[in-house]
Amino acid sequence: MTEWTEDSVRAECRAWLEANWNPDYGLVEWRNKLVDSGWGAPHWPSRWYGRDVPVGLVPVVEEEFKRIGAIGVAKVGIRTLAAATILAHGTDMHKEKFLRRILTGEDTWCQLFSEPGSGSDVAGAVTRAEMRGNKWVVNGQKVWTTSAHKADWGLLLARTDWDQVKHKGLSYFIINMKQPGITVQPLKQMNGHASFNQVFLTDAEVEPEFLVADVGDGWSVTTTTLMHERRGADGLRSWAIASNLPGRIYDEEREEIRTTMEPYKWYPQRAGRVDLIMPRARETGGINDPVLRQEIAKLLIMSKAAEWTARRARAAQEQGRPQGPEGSLGKLASSHVARAAARIHTALMGANAMLTGEDSPMNGLLAEILVSVPATSIAGGTDEIQRNIIAERVLKMPKEPREDIDRPFRDVRRN
Ligand SMILES: Cc1cc2nc3c(=O)[nH]c(=O)nc-3n(C[C@H](O)[C@H](O)[C@H](O)COP(=O)(O)OP(=O)(O)OC[C@H]3O[C@@H](n4cnc5c(N)ncnc54)[C@H](O)[C@@H]3O)c2cc1C
């Protein structure tokens, strides 16, 4: 295996890009080339489309892509969580069938975890999967399922054994979303977008080989997905921001963002748009206000510290340590950053920040930030849940009293 250094990663990646990058390629055609080269997901194993580059050196590769203007593999959406989960727990068949099309962006994914009665308490899922004949048959309801209306495949958590204790009766499946047993209904959010859905599963089918890990291991696989979601730092996630460069491949990427990636177009706003704070502070003159300057400095420090926490988590992963509760620290930090950024945008703009429409500040973008930021404190586990995890697993404080984990799930009070 190559012993990578910053210099060797930079030199090899640069040489490959200079020999191969061409904006006249089609998007999928280029991404297939990238997948074959291993530079699209350089920190993945070389057996599975990567180059075994340490996670900490991925930013070097990203710099090289940026320098030459090259488009990377598809990094937006639940597909990144699907990839991380399949790499950790999937069979070779799962890896062969799904990973390439995740990286090329040909398949779109959704995460079928939350249910009307189990969001924070996701292990309380009551959607059931039963083996009938030679197939799993699934019945139940999921909710808040981002991108289900676009998805080809879903990551499904379902109960397979009601006589086991809560966390042991769950199994994890990859389910084909394009089948008659699945009905998807969009839900409209307060920011005007409709990126998530309720999903009804009625005798929906799953092939036995699409079970991930063993029957009853669903909770540990779910934890892997959630840890990656909370960390958001697996080097395979980015925002759906279209470039304005000319060329066939950029046109196709813009089209991808307009169509399949449409549910994620407000995600940069949900993170608070810290990148806009300094330009806005200069434009509005807010930078000269000593009180506001203090607040801006605090935000930028907090945002940098959050970035470093994410890098620490990356370093831990690099040393082969499993995904740990660092993800919860990072997730909580991103909630704080998003809220502080929204407060400062409002302080800079005053009441006008609430306006929407073409003649409003930044075409309504500021208002979109204000009504999108609350999502950061909810999606992927609420702030309260992250605090519970930090308290119990990092600080080793006494656990919350539970009456639902020492008896068969069938006998547990629900809802
Ligand atoms: C933008 C967005 C995208 C999402 N995408 C998906 C998706 O793709 N797939 C998916 O499966 N889900 C998705 N979700 C759902 C998300 O995971 C849940 O909303 C979240 O886990 C909270 O669950 P809930 O909404 O049922 O709230 P509840 O669990 O009903 O919580 C209500 C309130 O009670 C608090 N609370 C609950 N339990 C405790 C406790 N033990 N201690 C202290 N406080 C507690 C919570 O913090 C919260 O304030 C998404 C949510 C958002 C906002």
Coordinates of C-alpha atoms in Angstrom, one line a residue, residues 239 266-275 299 334-342 345 369 372-373 375-376:
W239 CA -23.6 21.5 -0.7
W266 CA -31.8 25.2 0.9
Y267 CA -29.2 23.2 3.0
P268 CA -26.5 25.9 2.8
Q269 CA -29.1 28.3 4.3
R270 CA -29.9 25.8 7.1
A271 CA -26.3 26.0 8.2
G272 CA -26.6 29.8 8.7
R273 CA -24.4 30.9 5.7
V274 CA -21.4 31.9 7.8
D275 CA -19.6 32.6 4.5
L299 CA -19.2 33.3 15.6
S334 CA -23.2 23.2 14.1
S335 CA -26.6 24.0 15.7
H336 CA -24.9 26.8 17.8
V337 CA -23.1 28.2 14.7
A338 CA -26.3 28.2 12.6
R339 CA -28.3 30.0 15.3
A340 CA -25.6 32.6 16.0
A341 CA -25.2 33.2 12.3
A342 CA -28.9 33.8 11.9
H345 CA -27.7 38.3 9.8
I369 CA -31.7 31.5 6.4
S372 CA -34.2 27.2 7.7
V373 CA -31.8 27.3 10.6
A375 CA -33.8 22.4 11.0
T376 CA -30.1 22.0 12.0

